Amino acid sequence: MHNKIQFLCDQKGIKVAQLCKEAGIPKSTISDLKNGRTKTLSTQTLKKIANYFNVSLDYFDSTNDLLDIKKDELFEKRKLLFDMSKKANEEQLDAVISVVKSIVGNND
């Protein structure tokens, strides 16, 4: 669960300390989670975090972990493709777009 909270903080460009301050959560709560002193958070704390990041409580459900891992893997692959495309010239980009369109279909 700590990884999910850290991921949300990273996406928002903030530190966990800022989350705690702005959401009204003691820093020790997240620290205890990170260091394994606790395995879960209270529903009240989860609601504060979910509201802060505008996500549902389901986001923190451990049964969704496998789905989150797959989403993260896809995100990393998309990011890699995007980062690589920064080095390509226009002709190379057109070729890549053509290949992707042939694989996933043309969605103009």
Tab-separated table of N, CA and C in Angstrom, residues 32 35 44 51 59-60 64 93:
chain	number	residue	atom	x	y	z
A	32	ASP	N	5.144	4.386	9.486
A	32	ASP	CA	4.906	3.046	10.042
A	32	ASP	C	4.528	2.059	8.942
A	35	ASN	N	7.720	1.261	6.869
A	35	ASN	CA	8.699	0.448	7.594
A	35	ASN	C	8.139	-0.868	8.118
A	44	GLN	N	-10.619	5.892	7.668
A	44	GLN	CA	-10.605	7.357	7.725
A	44	GLN	C	-9.343	7.918	7.056
A	51	ASN	N	-9.251	11.178	-1.135
A	51	ASN	CA	-9.807	12.497	-1.462
A	51	ASN	C	-8.717	13.453	-1.928
A	59	TYR	N	-8.717	1.938	-5.225
A	59	TYR	CA	-7.321	2.040	-5.652
A	59	TYR	C	-6.392	1.361	-4.638
A	60	PHE	N	-6.770	1.431	-3.366
A	60	PHE	CA	-5.921	0.893	-2.302
A	60	PHE	C	-6.227	-0.562	-1.972
A	64	ASN	N	-6.477	-5.445	-6.191
A	64	ASN	CA	-6.209	-4.762	-7.455
A	64	ASN	C	-4.718	-4.665	-7.760
A	93	LEU	N	9.418	8.932	-37.333
A	93	LEU	CA	8.151	8.975	-36.601
A	93	LEU	C	6.992	8.515	-37.476
